[in-house]
Structure formats: structure tokens, C-alpha cells
mmCIF file of C-alpha atoms in Angstrom:
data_model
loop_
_atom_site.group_PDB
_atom_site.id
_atom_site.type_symbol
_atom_site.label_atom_id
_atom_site.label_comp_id
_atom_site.label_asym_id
_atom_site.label_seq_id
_atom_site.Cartn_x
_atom_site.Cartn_y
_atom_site.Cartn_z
ATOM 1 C CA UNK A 340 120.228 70.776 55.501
ATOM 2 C CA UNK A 341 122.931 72.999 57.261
ATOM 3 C CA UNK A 342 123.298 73.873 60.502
ATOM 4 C CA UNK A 343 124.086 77.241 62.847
ATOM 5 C CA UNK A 344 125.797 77.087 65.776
ATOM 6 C CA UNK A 345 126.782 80.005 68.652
ATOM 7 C CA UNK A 346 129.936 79.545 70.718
ATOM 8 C CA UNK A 347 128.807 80.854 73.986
ATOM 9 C CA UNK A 348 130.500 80.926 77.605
ATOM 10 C CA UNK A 349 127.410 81.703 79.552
ATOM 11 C CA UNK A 350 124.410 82.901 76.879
ATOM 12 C CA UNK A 351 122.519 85.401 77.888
ATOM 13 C CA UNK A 352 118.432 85.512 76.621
ATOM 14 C CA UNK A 353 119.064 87.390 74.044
ATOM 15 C CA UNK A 354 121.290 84.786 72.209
ATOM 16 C CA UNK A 355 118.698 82.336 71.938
ATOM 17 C CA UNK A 356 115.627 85.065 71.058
ATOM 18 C CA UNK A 357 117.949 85.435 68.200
ATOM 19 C CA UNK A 358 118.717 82.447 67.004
ATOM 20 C CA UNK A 359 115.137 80.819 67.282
ATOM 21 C CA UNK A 360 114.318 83.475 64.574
ATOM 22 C CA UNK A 361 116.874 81.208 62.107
ATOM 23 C CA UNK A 362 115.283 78.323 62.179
ATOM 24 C CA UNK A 363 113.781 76.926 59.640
ATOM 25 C CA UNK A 364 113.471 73.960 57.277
ATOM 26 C CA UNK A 365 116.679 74.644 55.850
ATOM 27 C CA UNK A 366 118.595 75.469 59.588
ATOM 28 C CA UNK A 367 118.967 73.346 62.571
ATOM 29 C CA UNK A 368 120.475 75.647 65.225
ATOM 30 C CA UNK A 369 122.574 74.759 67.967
ATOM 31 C CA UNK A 370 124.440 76.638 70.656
ATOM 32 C CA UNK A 371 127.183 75.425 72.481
ATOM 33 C CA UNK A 372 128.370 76.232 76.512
ATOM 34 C CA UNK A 373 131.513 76.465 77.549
ATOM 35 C CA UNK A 374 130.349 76.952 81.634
ATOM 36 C CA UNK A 375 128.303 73.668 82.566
ATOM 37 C CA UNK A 376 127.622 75.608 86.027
ATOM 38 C CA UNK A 377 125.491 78.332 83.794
ATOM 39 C CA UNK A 378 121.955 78.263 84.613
ATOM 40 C CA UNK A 379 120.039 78.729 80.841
ATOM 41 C CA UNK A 380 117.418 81.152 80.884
ATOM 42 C CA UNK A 381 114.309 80.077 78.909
ATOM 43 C CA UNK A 382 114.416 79.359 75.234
ATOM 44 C CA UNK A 383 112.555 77.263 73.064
ATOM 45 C CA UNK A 384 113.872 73.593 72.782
ATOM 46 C CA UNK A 385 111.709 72.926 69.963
ATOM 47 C CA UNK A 386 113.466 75.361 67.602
ATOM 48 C CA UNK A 387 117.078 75.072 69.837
ATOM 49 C CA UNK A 388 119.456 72.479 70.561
ATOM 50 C CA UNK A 389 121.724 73.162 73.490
ATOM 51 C CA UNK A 390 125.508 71.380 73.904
ATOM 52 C CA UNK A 391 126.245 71.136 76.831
ATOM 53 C CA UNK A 392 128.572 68.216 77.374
ATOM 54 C CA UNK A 393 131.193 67.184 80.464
ATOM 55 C CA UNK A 394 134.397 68.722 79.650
ATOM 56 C CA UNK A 395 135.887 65.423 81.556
ATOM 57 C CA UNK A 396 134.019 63.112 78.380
ATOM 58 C CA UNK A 397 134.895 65.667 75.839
ATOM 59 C CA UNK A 398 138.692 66.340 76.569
ATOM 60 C CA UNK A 399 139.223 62.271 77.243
ATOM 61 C CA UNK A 400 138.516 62.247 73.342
ATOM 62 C CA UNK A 401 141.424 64.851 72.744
ATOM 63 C CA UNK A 402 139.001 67.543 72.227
ATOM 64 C CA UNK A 403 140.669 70.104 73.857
ATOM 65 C CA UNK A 404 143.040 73.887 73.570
ATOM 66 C CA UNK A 405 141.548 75.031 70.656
ATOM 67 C CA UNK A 406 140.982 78.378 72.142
ATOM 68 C CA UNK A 407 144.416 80.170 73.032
ATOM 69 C CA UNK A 408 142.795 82.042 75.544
ATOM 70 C CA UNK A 409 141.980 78.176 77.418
ATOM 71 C CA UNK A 410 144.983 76.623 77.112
ATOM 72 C CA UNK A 411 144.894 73.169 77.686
ATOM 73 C CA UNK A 412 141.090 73.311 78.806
ATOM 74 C CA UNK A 413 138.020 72.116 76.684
ATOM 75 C CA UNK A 414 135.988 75.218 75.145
ATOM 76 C CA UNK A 415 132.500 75.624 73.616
ATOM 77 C CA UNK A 416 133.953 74.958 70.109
ATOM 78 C CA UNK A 417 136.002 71.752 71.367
ATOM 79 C CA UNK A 418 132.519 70.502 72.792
ATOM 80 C CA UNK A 419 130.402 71.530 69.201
ATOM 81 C CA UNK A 420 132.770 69.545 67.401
ATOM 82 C CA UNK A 421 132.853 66.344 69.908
ATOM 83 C CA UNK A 422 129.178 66.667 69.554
ATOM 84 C CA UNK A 423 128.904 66.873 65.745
ATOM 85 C CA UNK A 424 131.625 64.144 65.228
ATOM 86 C CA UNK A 425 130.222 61.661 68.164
ATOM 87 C CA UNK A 426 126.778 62.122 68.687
ATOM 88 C CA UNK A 427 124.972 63.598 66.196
ATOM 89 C CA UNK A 428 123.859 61.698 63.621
ATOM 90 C CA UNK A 429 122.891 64.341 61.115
ATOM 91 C CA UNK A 430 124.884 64.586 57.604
ATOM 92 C CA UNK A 431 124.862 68.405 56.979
ATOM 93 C CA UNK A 432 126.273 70.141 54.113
ATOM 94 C CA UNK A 433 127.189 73.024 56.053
ATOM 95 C CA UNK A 434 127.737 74.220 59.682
ATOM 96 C CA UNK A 435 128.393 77.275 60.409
ATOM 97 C CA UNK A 436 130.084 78.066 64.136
ATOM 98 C CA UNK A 437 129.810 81.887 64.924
ATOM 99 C CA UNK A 438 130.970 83.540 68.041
ATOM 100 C CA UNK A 439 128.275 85.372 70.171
ATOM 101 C CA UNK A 440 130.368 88.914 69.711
ATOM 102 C CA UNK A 441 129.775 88.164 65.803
ATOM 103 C CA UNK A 442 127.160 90.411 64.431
ATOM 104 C CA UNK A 443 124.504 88.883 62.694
ATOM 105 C CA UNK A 444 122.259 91.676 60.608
ATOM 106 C CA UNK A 445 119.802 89.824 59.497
ATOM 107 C CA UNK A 446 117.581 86.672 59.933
ATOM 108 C CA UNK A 447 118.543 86.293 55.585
ATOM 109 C CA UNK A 448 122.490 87.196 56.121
ATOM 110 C CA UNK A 449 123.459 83.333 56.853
ATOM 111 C CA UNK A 450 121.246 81.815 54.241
ATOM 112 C CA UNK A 451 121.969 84.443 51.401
ATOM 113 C CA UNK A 452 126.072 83.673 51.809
ATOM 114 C CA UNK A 453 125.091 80.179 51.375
ATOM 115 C CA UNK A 454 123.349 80.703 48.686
ATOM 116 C CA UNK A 455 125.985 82.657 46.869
ATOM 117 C CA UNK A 456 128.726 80.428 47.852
ATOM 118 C CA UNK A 457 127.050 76.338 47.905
ATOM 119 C CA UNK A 458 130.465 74.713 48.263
ATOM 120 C CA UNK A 459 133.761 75.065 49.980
ATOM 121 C CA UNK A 460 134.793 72.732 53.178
ATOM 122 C CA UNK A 461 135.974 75.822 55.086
ATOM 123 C CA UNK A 462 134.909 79.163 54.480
ATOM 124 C CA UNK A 463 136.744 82.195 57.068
ATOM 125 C CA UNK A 464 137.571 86.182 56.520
ATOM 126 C CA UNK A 465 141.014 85.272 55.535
ATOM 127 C CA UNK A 466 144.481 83.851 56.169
ATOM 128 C CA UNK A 467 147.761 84.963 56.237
ATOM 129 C CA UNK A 468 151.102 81.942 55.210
ATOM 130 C CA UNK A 469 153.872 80.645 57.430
ATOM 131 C CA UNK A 470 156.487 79.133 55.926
ATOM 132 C CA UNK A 471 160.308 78.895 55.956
ATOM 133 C CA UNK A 472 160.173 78.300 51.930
ATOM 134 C CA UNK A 473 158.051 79.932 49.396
ATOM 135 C CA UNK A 474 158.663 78.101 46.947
ATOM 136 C CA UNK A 475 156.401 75.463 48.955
ATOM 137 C CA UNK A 476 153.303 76.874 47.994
ATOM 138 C CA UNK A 477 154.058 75.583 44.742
ATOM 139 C CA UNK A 478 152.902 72.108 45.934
ATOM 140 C CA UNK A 479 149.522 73.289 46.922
ATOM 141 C CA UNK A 480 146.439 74.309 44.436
ATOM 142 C CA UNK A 481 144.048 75.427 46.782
ATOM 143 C CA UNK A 482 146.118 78.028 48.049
ATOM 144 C CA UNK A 483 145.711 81.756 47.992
ATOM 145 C CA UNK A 484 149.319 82.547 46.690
ATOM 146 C CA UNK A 485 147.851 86.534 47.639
ATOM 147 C CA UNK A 486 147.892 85.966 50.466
ATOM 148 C CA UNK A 487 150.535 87.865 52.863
ATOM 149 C CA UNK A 488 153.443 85.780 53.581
ATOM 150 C CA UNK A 489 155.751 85.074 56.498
ATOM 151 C CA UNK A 490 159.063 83.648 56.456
ATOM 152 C CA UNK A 491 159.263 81.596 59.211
ATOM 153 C CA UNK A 492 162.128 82.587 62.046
ATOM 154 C CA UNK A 493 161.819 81.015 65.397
ATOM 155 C CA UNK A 494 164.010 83.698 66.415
ATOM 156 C CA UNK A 495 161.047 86.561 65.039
ATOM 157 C CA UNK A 496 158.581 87.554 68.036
ATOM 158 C CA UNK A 497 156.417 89.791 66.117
ATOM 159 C CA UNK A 498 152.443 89.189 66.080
ATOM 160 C CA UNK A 499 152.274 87.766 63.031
ATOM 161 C CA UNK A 500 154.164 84.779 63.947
ATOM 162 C CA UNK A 501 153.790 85.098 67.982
ATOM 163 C CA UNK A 502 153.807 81.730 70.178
ATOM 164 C CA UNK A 503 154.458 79.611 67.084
ATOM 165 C CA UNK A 504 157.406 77.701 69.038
ATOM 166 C CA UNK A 505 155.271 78.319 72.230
ATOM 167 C CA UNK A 506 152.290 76.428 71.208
ATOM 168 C CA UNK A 507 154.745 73.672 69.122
ATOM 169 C CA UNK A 508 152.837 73.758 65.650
ATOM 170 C CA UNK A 509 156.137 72.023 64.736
ATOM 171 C CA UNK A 510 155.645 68.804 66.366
ATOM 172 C CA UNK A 511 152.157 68.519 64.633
ATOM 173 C CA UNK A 512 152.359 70.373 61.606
ATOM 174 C CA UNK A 513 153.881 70.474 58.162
ATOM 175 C CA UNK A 514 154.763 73.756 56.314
ATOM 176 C CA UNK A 515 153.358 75.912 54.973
ATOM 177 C CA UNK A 516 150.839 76.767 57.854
ATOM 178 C CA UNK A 517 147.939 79.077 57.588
ATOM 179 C CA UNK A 518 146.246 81.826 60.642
ATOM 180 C CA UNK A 519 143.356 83.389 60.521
ATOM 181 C CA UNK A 520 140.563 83.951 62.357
ATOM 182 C CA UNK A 521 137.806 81.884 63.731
ATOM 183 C CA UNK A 522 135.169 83.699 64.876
ATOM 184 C CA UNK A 523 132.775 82.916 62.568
ATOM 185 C CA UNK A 524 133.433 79.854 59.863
ATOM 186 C CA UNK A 525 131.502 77.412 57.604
ATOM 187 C CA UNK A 526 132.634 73.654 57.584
ATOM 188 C CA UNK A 527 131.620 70.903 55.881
ATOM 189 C CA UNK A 528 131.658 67.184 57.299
ATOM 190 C CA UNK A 529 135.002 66.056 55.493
ATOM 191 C CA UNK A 530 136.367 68.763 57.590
ATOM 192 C CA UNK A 531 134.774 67.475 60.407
ATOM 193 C CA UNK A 532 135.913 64.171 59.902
ATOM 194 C CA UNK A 533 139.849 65.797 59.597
ATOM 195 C CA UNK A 534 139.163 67.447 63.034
ATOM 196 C CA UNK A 535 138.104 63.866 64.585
ATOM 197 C CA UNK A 536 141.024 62.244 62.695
ATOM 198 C CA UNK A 537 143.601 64.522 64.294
ATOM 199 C CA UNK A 538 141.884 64.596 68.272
ATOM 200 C CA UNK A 539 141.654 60.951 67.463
ATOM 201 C CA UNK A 540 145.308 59.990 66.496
ATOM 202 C CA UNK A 541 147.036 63.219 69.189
ATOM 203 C CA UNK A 542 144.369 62.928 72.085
ATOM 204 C CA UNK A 543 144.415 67.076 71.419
ATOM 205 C CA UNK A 544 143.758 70.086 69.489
ATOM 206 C CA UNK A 545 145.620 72.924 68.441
ATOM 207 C CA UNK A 546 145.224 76.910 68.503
ATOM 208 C CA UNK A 547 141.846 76.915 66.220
ATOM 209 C CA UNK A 548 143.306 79.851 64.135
ATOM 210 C CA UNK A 549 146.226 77.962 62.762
ATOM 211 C CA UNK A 550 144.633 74.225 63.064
ATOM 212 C CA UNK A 551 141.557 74.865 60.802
ATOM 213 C CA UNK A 552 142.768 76.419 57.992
ATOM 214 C CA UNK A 553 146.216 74.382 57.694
ATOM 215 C CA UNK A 554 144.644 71.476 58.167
ATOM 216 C CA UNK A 555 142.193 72.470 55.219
ATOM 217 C CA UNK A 556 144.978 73.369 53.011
ATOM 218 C CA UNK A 557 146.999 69.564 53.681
ATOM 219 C CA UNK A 558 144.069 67.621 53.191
ATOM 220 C CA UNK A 559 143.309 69.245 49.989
ATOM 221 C CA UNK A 560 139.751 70.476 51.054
ATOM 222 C CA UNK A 561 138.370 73.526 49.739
ATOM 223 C CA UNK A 562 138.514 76.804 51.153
ATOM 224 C CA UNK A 563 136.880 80.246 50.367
ATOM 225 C CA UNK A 564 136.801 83.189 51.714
ATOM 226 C CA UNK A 565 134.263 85.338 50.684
ATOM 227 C CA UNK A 566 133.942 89.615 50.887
ATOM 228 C CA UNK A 567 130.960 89.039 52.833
ATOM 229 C CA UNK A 568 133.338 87.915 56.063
ATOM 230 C CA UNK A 569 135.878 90.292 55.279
ATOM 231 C CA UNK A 570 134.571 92.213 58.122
ATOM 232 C CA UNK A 571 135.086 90.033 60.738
ATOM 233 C CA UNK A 572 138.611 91.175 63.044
ATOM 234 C CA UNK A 573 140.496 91.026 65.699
ATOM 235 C CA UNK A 574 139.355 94.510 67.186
ATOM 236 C CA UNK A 575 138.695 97.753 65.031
ATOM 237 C CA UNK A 576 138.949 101.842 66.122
ATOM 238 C CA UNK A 577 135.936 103.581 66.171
ATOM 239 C CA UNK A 578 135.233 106.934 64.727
ATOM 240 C CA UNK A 579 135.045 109.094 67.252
ATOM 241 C CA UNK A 580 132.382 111.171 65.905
ATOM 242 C CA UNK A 581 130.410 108.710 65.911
ATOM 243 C CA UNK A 582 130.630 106.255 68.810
ATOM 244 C CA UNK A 583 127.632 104.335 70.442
ATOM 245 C CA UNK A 584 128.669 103.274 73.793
ATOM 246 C CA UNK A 585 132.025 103.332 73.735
ATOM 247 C CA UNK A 586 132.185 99.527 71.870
ATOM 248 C CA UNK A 587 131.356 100.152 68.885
ATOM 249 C CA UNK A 588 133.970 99.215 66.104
ATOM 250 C CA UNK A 589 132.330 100.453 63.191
ATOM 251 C CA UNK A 590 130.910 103.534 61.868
ATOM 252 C CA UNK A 591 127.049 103.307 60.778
ATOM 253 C CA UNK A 592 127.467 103.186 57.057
ATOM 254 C CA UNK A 593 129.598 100.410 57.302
ATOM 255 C CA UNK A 594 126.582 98.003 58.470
ATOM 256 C CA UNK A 595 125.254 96.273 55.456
ATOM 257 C CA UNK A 596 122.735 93.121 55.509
ATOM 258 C CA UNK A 597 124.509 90.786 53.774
ATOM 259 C CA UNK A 598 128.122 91.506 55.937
ATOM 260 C CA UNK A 599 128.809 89.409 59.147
ATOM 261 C CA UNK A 600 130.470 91.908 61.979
ATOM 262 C CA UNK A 601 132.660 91.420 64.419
ATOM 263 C CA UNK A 602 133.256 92.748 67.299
ATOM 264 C CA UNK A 603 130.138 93.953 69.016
ATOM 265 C CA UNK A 604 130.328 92.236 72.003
ATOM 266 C CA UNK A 605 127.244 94.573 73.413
ATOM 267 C CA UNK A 606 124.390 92.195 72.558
ATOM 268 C CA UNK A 607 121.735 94.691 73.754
ATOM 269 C CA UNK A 608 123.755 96.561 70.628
ATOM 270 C CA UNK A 609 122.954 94.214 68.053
ATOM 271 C CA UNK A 610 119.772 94.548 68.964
ATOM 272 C CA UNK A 611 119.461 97.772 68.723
ATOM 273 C CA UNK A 612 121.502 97.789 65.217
ATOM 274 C CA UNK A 613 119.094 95.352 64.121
ATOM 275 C CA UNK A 614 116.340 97.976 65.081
ATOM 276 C CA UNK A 615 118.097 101.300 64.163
ATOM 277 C CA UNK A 616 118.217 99.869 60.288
ATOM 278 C CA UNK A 617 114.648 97.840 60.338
ATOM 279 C CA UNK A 618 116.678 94.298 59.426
ATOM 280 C CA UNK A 619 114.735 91.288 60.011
#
């Protein structure tokens, strides 16, 4: 049994019409609130679990400033994995945590990943390395040694290794470190269980980008990243012969049903992707 689950601020209707068309026997879904204030609109509780959990209860537990854009504050994903560590009682396989700005083609895109990939503790688009020796990657087997590297500099203030002093991955981590992004991953339990092992023992979380994967890679869990994620980033320019309403990152023929998208922050635009190319 695996399990889906949207990271949501304040969903709109359209999130859960969605995601009650991926449950099944084989999906529990799930979506998690970041704004306890939100009034839901109607959904259907039999096929759709809702989180929504006191941030006060939550962040107590050192679930908290996984999202750099919240510092210091408990997010939707803090509360998802509070909730899968300390409540639920459910041994998944899988769980995947997706964004709501994540496109989702098809109703079959989740299921036929997992199909094609069955294991790996934590599956993202990709990482890039940060580390003031590369020679260090030596030490670790489930590494991508592809993967772009940075030398660490505390002195460098480029993106690639922005806020790194600023958000003291030093005090917490060991070299090498791993980024990349979150918005849309597959965990297993074991990396769960690391998650609730480090809010337990530092009564907080780190940036989600750079916690996840590094503390994959340092407990030796798997990871994978698979083509079929390769398409989620940070932001992406539009052709501008072909723009639908201003938002929209990529051109038509790059929408394929077995691809997860992001951004498309529009929802009434996935919708109407979903539409324009019949997937179900």
C-alpha cells in the first residue's frame, strides 16, 4: 500500500476533485494544510484524509523550518511528516508528497513510476554536491558521482551555495551535503523514521532541499532519481509563441503522461491540460 499526499496552504476544490480520482486499493491519499484558519470546501472524506494538525503540537516535536520560505514556522510538509511518524499507524512502502503547483497528467502517472521504479527510500528530480573535499565522495556508494559539484567556500555567495552559513547546515551536518528540490518526492518509512530521529534528537528541521537528500545519502538509504521527474524546476521560460496565460512554463509538446510538471501553479490550467490532451 503507498500513499499520496498534496502540500497545500489553503486547497482550493479543485485539489481534492483531483485527488479523489487516485484513490484506489493501492493509494491512500492525504492532503496536508498549512493555514488551520482555511475553511475546506467539500470533498469526500471517504476517499480523502485531511492533516490538519496545531502547529503549537507539531513544532513542540521539532517539526518545524523545513520550508525556507517559513523560516522557523511549521509548514504543511512539517505537519505530513509529524502525522505519518506520530499518528498514523499505517506501514506504507511508499509516500509520495507533491506540491499543489506540481502537475499531475494523469490519474496512471503516480502508479506507472511506481511501477517502473518499486524501490528506493527517496526518489527526487535531482541533486547537485557540496563539499569542501572531493575526494569525500569516495566514502559513499549511493552517490551520484555525476552529479555537479561544489566546492564549498563560505566566502562564495552564488545560488548554488546561497544561505549555507545562513541557515548553519554546519552545526547539523556532515560533508558532503546534497540540494535539490522538493516539490514532489517518494519516501519510504526508514526515511521517515531518519526524519523523526533528527526532529527528535534537535527539536527542529532543516531547509527540506538540503535535509532530505543528505540525510538519505549518510544513512546509507537509497536514492533514485528517475527521467520521469526530471521535469520538475525551480521556474522555466515559456515560449513565447506559445503561451497560455501568461504561466505557463512549458511548451505543449513537452506534456507527456508519464512526466510530473512543475510549475503550473494555475490549477484551473491543469485542468484544462488534462482536458486539452484527453488524460484521465
Amino acid at each position: 500500500m503507498n500513499a499520496i499526499v498534496f502540500f497545500c496552504f489553503r486547497p482550493l476544490k479543485r485539489i481534492f476533485d483531483f485527488a479523489k480520482l487516485l484513490k484506489n486499493s493501492d493509494y491512500d491519499i492525504f492532503v496536508s494544510i498549512n493555514d488551520n484558519s482555511y475553511i475546506l470546501p467539500d470533498y469526500d472524506n471517504s476517499a480523502i484524509t485531511v492533516i490538519k494538525l496545531d502547529d503549537n503540537q507539531v513544532g513542540n516535536a521539532g517539526y518545524f523550518n523545513s520550508n525556507n520560505n517559513m523560516r522557523y514556522k511549521v509548514c504543511s510538509r512539517d505537519k505530513a511528516f509529524y502525522y505519518f511518524n506520530r499518528i498514523s499507524n499505517t506501514n506504507y512502502k511508499h509516500i509520495w508528497f507533491i506540491e499543489e503547483d506540481v502537475f499531475i497528467p494523469t490519474t496512471k502517472t503516480i502508479s506507472d513510476i511506481d511501477s517502473k521504479y518499486p524501490e528506493g527510500d527517496f526518489m527526487s528530480n535531482s541533486y547537485f554536491i557540496v563539499d569542501n573535499d572531493i575526494n569525500n565522495l569516495n566514502n559513499f556508494a549511493n552517490i551520484n558521482k555525476q552529479a555537479p559539484f561544489i566546492q564549498y567556500d563560505k566566502t562564495n555567495k552564488f545560488y548554488q551555495s546561497w544561505a549555507f552559513e545562513d541557515l548553519h547546515f554546519k552545526d547539523f551536518l556532515q560533508f558532503p551535503w546534497l540540494k535539490g528540490m522538493t516539490c514532489a518526492i517518494r519516501v519510504s518509512m526508514n526515511f521517515l523514521k531518519m526524519i523523526d530521529i533528527f526532529a527528535s534528537k534537535y527539536k527542529i528541521l532543516l531547509m527540506d532541499e538540503v535535509l532530505y537528500p543528505t540525510l538519505s545519502l549518510h544513512n546509507n538509504l537509497s536514492i533514485v532519481n528517475p527521467v520521469e521527474l526530471s521535469s520538475i524546476v525551480f521556474t522555466r521560460d515559456f515560449n513565447k509563441d506559445d503561451i497560455i496565460r501568461n504561466n505557463f512554463y512549458w511548451n505543449y509538446d513537452d506534456i507527456r503522461p508519464d512526466y510530473l510538471f512543475h510549475p503550473i501553479k494555475d490549477l484551473d490550467l491543469q485542468v484544462f491540460l488534462r482536458k486539452t490532451y484527453n488524460f484521465t
